[in-house]
Coordinates of C-alpha atoms in Angstrom, one line a residue:
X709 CA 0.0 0.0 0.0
X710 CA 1.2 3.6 -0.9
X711 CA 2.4 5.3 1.9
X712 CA 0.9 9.3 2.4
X713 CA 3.1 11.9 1.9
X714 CA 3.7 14.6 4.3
X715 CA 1.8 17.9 4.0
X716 CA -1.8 18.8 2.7
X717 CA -3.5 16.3 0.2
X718 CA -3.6 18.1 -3.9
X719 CA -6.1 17.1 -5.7
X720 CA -8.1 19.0 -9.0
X721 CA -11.1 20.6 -8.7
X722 CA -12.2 19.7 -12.0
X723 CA -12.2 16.2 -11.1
X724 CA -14.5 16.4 -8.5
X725 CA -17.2 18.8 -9.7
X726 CA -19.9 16.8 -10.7
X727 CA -18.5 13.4 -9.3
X728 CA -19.1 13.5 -5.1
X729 CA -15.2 13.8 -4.7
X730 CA -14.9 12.2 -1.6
X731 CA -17.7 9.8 -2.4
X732 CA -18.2 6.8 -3.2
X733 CA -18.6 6.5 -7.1
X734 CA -14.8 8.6 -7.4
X735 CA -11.6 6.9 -8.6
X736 CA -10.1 10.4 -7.2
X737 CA -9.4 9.4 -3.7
X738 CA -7.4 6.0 -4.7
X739 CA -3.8 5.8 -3.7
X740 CA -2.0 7.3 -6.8
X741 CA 0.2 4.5 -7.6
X742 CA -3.7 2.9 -8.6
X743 CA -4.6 5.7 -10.4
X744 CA -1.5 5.5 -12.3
X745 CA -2.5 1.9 -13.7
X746 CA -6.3 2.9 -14.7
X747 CA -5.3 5.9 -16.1
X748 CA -5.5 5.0 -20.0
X749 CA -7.6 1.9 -19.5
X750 CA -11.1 3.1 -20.7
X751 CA -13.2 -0.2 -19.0
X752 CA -11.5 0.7 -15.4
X753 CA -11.4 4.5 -15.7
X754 CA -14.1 6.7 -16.5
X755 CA -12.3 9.5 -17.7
X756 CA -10.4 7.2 -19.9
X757 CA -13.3 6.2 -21.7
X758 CA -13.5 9.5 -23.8
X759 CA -9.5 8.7 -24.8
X760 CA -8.8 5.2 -25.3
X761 CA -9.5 2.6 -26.8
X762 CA -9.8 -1.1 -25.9
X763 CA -10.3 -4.5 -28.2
X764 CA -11.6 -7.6 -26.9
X765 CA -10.3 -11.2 -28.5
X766 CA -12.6 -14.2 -28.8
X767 CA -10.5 -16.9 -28.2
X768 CA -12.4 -18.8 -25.3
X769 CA -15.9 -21.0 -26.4
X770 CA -16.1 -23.4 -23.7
X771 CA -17.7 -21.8 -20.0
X772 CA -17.9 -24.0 -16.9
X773 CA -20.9 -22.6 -15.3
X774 CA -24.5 -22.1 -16.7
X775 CA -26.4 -18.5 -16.5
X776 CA -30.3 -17.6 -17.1
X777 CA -28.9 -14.8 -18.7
X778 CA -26.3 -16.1 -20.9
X779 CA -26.6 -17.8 -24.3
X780 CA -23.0 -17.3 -26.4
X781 CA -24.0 -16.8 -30.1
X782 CA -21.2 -17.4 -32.8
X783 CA -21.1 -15.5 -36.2
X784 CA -23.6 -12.8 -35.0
X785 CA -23.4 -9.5 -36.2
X786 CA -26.6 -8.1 -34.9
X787 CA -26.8 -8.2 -31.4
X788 CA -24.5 -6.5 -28.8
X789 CA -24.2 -8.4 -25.6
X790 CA -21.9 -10.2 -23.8
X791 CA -21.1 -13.8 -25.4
X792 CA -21.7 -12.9 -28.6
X793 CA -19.3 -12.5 -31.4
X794 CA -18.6 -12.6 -35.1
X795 CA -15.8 -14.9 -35.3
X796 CA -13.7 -17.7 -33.2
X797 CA -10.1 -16.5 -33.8
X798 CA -7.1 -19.2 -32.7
X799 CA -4.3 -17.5 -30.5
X800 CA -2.3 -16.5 -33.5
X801 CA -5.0 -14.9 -35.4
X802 CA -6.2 -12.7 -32.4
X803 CA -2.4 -11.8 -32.0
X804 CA -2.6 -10.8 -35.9
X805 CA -5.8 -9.0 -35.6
X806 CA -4.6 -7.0 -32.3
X807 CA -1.7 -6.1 -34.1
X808 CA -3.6 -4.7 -37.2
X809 CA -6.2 -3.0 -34.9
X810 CA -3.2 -1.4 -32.9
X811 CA -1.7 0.0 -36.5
X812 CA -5.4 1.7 -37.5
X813 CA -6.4 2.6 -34.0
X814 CA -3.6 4.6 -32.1
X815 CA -5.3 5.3 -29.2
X816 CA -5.8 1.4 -28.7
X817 CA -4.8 0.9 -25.0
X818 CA -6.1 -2.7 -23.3
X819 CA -6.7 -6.1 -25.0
X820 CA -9.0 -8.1 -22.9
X821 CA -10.4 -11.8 -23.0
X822 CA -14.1 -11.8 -22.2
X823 CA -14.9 -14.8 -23.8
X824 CA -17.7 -16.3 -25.6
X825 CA -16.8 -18.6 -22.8
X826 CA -15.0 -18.4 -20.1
X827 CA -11.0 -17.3 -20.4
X828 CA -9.9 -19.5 -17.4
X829 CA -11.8 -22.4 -18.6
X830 CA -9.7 -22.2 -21.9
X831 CA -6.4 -21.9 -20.4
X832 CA -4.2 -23.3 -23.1
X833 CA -5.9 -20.6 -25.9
X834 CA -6.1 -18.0 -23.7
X835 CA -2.6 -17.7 -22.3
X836 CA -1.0 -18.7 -25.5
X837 CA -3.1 -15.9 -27.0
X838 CA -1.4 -13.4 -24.2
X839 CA 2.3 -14.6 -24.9
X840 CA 1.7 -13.9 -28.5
X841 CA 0.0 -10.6 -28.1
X842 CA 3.0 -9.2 -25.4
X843 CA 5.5 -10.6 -27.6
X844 CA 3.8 -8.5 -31.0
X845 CA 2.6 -5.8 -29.2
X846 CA 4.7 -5.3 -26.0
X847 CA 3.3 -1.4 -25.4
X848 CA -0.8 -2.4 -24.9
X849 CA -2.1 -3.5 -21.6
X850 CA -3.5 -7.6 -20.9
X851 CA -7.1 -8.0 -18.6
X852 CA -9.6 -10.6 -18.5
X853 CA -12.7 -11.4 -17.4
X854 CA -14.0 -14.0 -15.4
X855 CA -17.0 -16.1 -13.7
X856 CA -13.9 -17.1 -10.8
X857 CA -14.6 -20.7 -11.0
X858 CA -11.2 -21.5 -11.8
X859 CA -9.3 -18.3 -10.6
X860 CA -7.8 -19.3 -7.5
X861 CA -5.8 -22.0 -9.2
X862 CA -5.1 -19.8 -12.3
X863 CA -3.6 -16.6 -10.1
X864 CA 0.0 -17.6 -10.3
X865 CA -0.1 -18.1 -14.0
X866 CA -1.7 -14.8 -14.4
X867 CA 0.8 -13.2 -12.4
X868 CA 3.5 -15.1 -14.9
X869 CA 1.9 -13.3 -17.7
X870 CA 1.7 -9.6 -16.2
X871 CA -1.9 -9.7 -16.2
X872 CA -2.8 -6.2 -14.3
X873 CA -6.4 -6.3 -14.1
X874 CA -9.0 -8.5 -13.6
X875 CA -12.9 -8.2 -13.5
X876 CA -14.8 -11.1 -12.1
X877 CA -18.3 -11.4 -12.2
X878 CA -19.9 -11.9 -8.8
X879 CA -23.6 -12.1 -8.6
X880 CA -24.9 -13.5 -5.4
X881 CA -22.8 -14.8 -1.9
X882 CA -26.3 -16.3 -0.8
X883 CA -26.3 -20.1 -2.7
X884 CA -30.4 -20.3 -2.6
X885 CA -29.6 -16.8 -4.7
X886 CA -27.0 -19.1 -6.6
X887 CA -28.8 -21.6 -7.5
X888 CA -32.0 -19.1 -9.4
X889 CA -28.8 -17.6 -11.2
X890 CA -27.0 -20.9 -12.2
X891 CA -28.7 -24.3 -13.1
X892 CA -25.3 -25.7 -12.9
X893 CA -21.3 -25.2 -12.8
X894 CA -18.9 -27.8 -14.0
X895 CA -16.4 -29.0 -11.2
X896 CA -14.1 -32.0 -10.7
X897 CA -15.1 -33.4 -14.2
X898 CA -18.7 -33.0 -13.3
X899 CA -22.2 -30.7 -13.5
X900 CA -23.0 -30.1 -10.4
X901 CA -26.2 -28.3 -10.1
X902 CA -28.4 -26.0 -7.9
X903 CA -27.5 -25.0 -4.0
X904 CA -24.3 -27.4 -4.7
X905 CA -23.3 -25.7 -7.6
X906 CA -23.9 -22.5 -6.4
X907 CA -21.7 -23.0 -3.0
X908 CA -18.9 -24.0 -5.0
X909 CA -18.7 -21.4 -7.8
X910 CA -19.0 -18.6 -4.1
X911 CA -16.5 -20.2 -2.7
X912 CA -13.7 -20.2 -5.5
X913 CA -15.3 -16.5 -6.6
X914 CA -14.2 -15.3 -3.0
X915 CA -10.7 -17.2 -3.0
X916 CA -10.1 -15.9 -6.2
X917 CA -10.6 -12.2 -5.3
X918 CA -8.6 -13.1 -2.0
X919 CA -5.9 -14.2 -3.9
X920 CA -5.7 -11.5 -6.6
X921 CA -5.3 -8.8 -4.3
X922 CA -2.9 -10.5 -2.3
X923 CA -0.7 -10.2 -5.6
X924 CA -1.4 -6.9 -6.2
X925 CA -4.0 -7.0 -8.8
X926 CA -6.7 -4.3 -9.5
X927 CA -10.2 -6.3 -9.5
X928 CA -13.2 -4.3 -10.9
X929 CA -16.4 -7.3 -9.7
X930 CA -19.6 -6.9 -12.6
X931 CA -22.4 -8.1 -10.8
X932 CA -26.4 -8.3 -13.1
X933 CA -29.0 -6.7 -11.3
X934 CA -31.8 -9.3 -11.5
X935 CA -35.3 -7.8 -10.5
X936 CA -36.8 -10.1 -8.1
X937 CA -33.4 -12.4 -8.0
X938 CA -30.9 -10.4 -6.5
X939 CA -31.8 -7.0 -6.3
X940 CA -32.1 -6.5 -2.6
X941 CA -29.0 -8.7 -2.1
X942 CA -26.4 -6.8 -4.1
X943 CA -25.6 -4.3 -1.6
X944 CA -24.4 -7.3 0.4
X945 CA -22.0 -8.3 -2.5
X946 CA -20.7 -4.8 -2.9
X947 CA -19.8 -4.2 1.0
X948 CA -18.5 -7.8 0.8
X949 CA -16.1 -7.1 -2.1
X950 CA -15.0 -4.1 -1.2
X951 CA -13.7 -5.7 2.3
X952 CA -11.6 -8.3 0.4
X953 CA -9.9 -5.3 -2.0
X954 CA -11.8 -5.1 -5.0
X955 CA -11.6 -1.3 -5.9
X956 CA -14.3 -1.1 -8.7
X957 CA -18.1 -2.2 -8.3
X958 CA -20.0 -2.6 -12.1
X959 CA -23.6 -3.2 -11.4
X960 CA -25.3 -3.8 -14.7
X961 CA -28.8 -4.3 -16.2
X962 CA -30.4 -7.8 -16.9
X963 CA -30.7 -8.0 -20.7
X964 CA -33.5 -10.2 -21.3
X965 CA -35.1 -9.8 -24.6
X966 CA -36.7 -13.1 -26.1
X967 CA -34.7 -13.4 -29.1
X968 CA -31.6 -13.7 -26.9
X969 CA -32.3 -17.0 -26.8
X970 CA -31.6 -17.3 -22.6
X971 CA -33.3 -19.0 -20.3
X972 CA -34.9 -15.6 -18.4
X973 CA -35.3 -14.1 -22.0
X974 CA -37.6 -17.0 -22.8
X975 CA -39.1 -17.3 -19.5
X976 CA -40.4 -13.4 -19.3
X977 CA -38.2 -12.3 -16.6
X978 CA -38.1 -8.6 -16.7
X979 CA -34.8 -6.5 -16.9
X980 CA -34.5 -3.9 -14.2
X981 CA -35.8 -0.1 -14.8
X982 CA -33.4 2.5 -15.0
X983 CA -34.3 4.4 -12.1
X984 CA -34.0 0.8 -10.5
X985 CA -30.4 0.5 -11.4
X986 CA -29.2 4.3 -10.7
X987 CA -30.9 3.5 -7.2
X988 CA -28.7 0.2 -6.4
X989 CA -25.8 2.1 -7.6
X990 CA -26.6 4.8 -5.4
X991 CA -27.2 3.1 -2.1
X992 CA -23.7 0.6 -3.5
X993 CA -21.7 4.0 -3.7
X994 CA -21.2 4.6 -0.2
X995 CA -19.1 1.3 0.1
X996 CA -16.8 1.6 -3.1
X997 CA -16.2 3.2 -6.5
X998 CA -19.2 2.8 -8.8
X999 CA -18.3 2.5 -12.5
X1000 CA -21.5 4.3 -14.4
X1001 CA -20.1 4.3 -18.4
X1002 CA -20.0 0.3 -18.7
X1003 CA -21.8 -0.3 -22.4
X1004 CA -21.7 -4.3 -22.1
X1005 CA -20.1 -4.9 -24.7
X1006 CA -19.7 -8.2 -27.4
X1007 CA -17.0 -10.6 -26.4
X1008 CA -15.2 -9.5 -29.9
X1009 CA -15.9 -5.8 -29.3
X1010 CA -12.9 -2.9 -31.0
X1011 CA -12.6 0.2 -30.5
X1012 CA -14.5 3.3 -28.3
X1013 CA -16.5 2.5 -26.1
X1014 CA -20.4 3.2 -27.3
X1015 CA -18.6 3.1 -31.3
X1016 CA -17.5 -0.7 -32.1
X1017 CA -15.5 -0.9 -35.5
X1018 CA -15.0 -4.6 -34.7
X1019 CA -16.8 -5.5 -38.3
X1020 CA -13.7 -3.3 -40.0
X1021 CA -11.6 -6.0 -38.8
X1022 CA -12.5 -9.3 -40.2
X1023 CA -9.9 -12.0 -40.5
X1024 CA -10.5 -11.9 -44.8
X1025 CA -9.5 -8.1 -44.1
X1026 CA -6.6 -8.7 -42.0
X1027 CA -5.0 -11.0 -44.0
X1028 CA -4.4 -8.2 -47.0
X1029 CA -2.9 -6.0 -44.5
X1030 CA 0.8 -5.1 -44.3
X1031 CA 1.7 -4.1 -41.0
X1032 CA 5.0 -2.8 -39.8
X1033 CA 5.0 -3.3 -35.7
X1034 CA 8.1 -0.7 -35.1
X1035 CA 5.7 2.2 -37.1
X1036 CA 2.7 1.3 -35.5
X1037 CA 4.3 1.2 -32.0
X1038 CA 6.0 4.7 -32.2
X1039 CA 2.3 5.9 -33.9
X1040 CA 0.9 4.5 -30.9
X1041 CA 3.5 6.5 -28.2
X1042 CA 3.0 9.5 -30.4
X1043 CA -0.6 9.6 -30.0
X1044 CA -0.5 8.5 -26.4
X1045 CA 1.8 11.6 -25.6
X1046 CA -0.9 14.2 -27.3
X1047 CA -3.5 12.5 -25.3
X1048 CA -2.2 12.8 -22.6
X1049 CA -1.2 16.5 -23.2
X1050 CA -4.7 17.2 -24.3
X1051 CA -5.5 15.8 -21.0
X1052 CA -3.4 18.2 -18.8
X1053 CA -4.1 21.1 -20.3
X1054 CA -8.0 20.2 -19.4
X1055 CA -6.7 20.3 -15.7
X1056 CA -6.6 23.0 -14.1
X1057 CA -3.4 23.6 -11.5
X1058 CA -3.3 21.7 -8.4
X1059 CA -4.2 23.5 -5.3
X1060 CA -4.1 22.5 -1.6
X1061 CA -7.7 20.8 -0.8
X1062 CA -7.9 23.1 2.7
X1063 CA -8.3 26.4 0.4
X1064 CA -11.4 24.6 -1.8
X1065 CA -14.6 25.2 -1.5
X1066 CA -17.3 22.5 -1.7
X1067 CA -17.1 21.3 -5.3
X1068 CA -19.7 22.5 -7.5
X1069 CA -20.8 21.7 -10.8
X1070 CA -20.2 24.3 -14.0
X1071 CA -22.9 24.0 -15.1
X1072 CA -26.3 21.4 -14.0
X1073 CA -27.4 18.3 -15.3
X1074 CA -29.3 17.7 -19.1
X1075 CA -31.7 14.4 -19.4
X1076 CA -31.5 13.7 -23.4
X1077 CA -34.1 11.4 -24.5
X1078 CA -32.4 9.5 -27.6
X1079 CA -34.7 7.9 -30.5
X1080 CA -32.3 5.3 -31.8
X1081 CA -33.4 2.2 -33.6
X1082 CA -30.5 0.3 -32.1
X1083 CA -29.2 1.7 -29.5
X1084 CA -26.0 2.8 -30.6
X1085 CA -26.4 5.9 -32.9
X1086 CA -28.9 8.7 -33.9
X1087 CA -30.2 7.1 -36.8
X1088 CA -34.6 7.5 -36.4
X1089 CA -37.0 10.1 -37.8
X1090 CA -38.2 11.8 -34.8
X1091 CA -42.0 10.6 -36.4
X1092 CA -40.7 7.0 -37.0
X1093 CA -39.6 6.6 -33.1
X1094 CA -41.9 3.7 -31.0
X1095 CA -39.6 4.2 -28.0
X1096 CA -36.6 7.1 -26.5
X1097 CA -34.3 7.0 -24.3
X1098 CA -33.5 9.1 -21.9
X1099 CA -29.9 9.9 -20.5
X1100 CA -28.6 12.0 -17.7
X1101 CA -25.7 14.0 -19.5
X1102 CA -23.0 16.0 -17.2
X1103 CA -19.3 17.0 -17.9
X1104 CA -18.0 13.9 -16.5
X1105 CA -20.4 11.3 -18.5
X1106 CA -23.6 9.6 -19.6
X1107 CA -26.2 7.8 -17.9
X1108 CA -28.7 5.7 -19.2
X1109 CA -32.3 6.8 -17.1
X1110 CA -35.1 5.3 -19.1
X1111 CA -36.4 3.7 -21.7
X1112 CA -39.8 4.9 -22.8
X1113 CA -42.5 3.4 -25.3
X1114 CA -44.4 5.6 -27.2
X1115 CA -47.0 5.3 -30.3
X1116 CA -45.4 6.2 -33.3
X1117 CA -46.4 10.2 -34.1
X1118 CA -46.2 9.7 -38.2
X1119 CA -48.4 6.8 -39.9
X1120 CA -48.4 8.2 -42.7
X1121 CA -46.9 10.8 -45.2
X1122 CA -49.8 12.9 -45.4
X1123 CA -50.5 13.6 -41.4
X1124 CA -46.5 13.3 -40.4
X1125 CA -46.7 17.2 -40.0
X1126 CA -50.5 18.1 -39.9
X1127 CA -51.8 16.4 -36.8
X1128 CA -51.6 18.1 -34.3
X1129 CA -53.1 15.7 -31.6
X1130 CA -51.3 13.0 -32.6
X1131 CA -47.9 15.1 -31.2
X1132 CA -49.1 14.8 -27.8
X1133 CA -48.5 11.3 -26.2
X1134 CA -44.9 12.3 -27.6
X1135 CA -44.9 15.9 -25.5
X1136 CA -46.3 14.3 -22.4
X1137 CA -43.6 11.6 -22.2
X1138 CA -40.7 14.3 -23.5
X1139 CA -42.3 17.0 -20.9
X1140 CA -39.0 16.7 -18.4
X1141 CA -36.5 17.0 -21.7
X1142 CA -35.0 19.9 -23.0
X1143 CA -33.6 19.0 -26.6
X1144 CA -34.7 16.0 -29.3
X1145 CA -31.6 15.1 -31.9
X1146 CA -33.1 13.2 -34.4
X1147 CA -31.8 11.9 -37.7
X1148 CA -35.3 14.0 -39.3
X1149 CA -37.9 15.9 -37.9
X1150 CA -40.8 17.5 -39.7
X1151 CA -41.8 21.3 -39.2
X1152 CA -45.2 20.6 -37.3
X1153 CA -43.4 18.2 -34.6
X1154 CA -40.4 20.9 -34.4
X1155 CA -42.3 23.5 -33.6
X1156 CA -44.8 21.8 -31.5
X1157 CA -41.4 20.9 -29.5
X1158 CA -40.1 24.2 -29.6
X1159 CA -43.6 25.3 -28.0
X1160 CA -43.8 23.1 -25.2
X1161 CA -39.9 24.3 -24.4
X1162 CA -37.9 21.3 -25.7
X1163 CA -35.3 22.3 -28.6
X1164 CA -35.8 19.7 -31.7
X1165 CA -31.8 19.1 -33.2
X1166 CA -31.0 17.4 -36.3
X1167 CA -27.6 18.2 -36.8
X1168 CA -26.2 15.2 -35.2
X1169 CA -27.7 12.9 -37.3
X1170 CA -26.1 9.1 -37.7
X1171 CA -23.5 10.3 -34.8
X1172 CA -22.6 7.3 -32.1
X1173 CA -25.1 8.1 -29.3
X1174 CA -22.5 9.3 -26.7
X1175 CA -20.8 11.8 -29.2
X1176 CA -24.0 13.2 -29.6
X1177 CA -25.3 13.2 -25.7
X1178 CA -21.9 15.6 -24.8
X1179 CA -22.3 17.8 -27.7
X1180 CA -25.9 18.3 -27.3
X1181 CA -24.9 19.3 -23.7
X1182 CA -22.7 21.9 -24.8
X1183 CA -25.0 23.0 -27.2
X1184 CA -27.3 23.3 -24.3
X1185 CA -24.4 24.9 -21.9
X1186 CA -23.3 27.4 -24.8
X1187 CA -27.3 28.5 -25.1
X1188 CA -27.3 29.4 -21.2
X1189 CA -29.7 26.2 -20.3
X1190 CA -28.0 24.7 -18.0
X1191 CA -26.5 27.4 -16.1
X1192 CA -27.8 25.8 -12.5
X1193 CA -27.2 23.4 -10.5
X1194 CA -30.7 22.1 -11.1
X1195 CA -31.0 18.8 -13.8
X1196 CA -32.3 19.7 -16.5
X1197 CA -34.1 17.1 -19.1
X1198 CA -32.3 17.3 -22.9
X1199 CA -34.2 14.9 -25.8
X1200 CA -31.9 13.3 -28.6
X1201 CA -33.9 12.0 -30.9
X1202 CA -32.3 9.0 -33.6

């Protein structure tokens, strides 16, 4: 553990406005030497998010535990989840394709293994895939992810192989939990299923944290809010995590549509509301760090987080690619360095924390309602739109509030702009908002927006979703909107 340094703690005061410095959800207040090592990995960092990049390889098929919520899907395209991916790449091919990712994408950072499977129940292809990635690409940071089954017996290897940061996914410590999240875990050479199955996988989950931190490594613990499962039960995990060391808490949404394919998907259970998860996160914060900007992304994802290129890099593509490792690794240091200066001159000068005053934000919150047709870019005619969501936009970040239903306004070409009634189940559910971006919007619905005092944008049309949130929040900080510390709703409309 760092030791503290004489004198008065120096921190920024732009890192806590808007964040509780000194609160729970805050990376701030972490020993620096821990800072140091999140600092450009986007998944661990929140800040970093907005910087780097990160690439996931799908090396691992086979899992040793069974989820409700999980079916892995190979050679998908069209859904992103966890488990799912495009292709199954063999060690040397994900070393080949991190290599030609790294040349096109400078700002490249962390290559993780999430799966389909599970890493540490693939250990021959996932830690032959890690050799060959340090040896190509010696300059990018190595994480992966895990259920924990197998992580206590897999620590010292990952240790071997300068693994830094781990994420273990750690839904229950109650087994009768367990055993209505897992049908079954696969231990000794054998299924072993309900309560059973359930003590075992807590047990080696626990050890496995234990262990980790004993060596030193940063554990961020994902845990699924399940409505009616393990929603009251959660802040139980968090406390308990954050006693054994882990210094990151990711509490994220049940996805659970039908056409997923997994056993709560086909069995109707609901995924939590978004008011449901900000309010878990919220009571969670007061133990640990909250991270808020997850996107859950595909087991193959590449790229920014909220803009995966990962279809750009196809093995057909990569094997017409010339790639010279010594270029790409200075272009890579190079672009690092003006990040980084970028980054620093955003800061302002360190002053003693004794002469601040209680952090306030610049300027207040903006809810931005989003019509997206899949979730991922401003692509919908505001008339077109059967559902918006609805983020929380500050300086620091996005968060997702809502998702709301709503009866398409146009059904037709010839009443899109002339009905006048038919606008109004659209006002009522926009009537917190302040702004729609939409890809199209037609001049009866603008101004009928306009009138009821939310501004109608379609200037950011086809933009990934989070490009659009922040600059529809400056838009709405340059306009004087937002010059109070009261939130404020913004609607984005796809």
């Amino acid at each position: 553990m760092e030791s503290k340094q004489a004198g008065p703690e120096r921190i920024s005061p732009s890192n806590c406005a808007g964040r509780g410095c000194g609160g729970g959800d805050t990376l701030d207040r972490l020993p620096a030497a821990i800072r140091e090592r999140v600092h450009n990995h986007p998944c661990f960092s929140a800040d970093a998010h907005h910087h780097y990049a990160r690439m996931h390889v799908a090396v691992a098929p086979a899992c040793n535990i069974q989820c409700h919520y999980c079916n892995r899907k190979y050679d998908c395209a069209n859904e992103s989840r966890p488990g799912v991916v495009s292709e199954l790449l063999e060690p040397q091919q994900a070393a080949a394709k991190v290599a030609a990712v790294a040349a096109h994408i400078p700002q490249l950072a962390v290559v993780g293994i999430a799966g389909p499977g599970d890493p540490l129940a693939n250990p021959e292809r996932t830690f032959a895939t890690f050799r060959l990635i340090a040896e190509r690409t010696p300059d990018l940071r190595l994480c992966v992810s895990t259920n924990g089954l197998a992580l206590p017996e897999t620590v010292d290897t990952l240790c071997r192989y300068n693994i830094e940061h781990v994420t273990v996914t750690i839904n229950c410590l109650d087994p009768d939990i367990g055993a209505e999240i897992y049908p079954w875990v696969f231990w000794n050479n054998r299924r072993v299923r309900g309560r059973k199955g359930a003590e075992i996988l807590i047990e080696q989950q626990q050890l496995g944290l234990e262990r980790l931190v004993e060596r030193g490594m940063l554990v961020k613990v994902n845990s699924v809010l399940i409505p009616g499962v393990n929603d009251q039960h959660l802040t139980e995990v968090s406390r308990a995590v954050k006693a054994k060391g882990a210094f990151l808490h990711n509490l994220m949404p049940l996805i659970a549509a039908p056409e997923h394919g997994t056993f709560y998907g086909l069995m109707g259970q609901r995924a939590p509301r978004a008011s449901e998860l900000r309010a878990l996160q919220t009571a969670c914060a007061g133990e640990m760090a909250i991270m808020r900007h997850c996107k859950q992304c595909r087991a193959d994802a590449v790229g920014m987080l909220g803009d995966d290129r990962s279809a750009e890099f196809t093995r057909e593509r990569i094997a017409t690619l010339e790639i010279d490792d010594d270029a790409a690794l200075a272009r890579r240091a190079a672009t690092r360095e003006a990040i980084e200066r970028r980054r620093q001159a955003a800061t302002p000068a360190l002053v003693p924390v004794a002469t601040l005053s209680p952090p306030r934000p610049t300027t207040r919150a903006a809810r931005i309602a989003v019509a997206s047709s899949d979730g991922r870019r401003v692509d919908q005619h505001f008339g077109q739109a059967e559902r918006f969501l609805v983020y929380e936009v500050d300086e620091q970040g996005e968060r997702l509030l809502d998702d709301r239903p709503l009866a398409r306004y146009c059904n037709g070409a010839e009443h899109c702009d002339e009905d006048d009634d038919a606008l109004a189940p659209a006002l009522a559910a926009l009537a917190d908002c302040a702004m729609v971006l939409c890809a199209r919007i037609g001049l009866t619905p603008w101004e009928g927006l306009e009138a009821a005092g939310i501004r109608p944008n379609g200037e950011l049309a086809m933009s990934p979703i989070e490009q659009a949130l922040h600059a529809a929040h400056r838009e709405l900080a340059d306009l004087g909107a937002l010059s109070v510390d009261e939130p404020q709703c913004a609607t984005l409309s796809a």
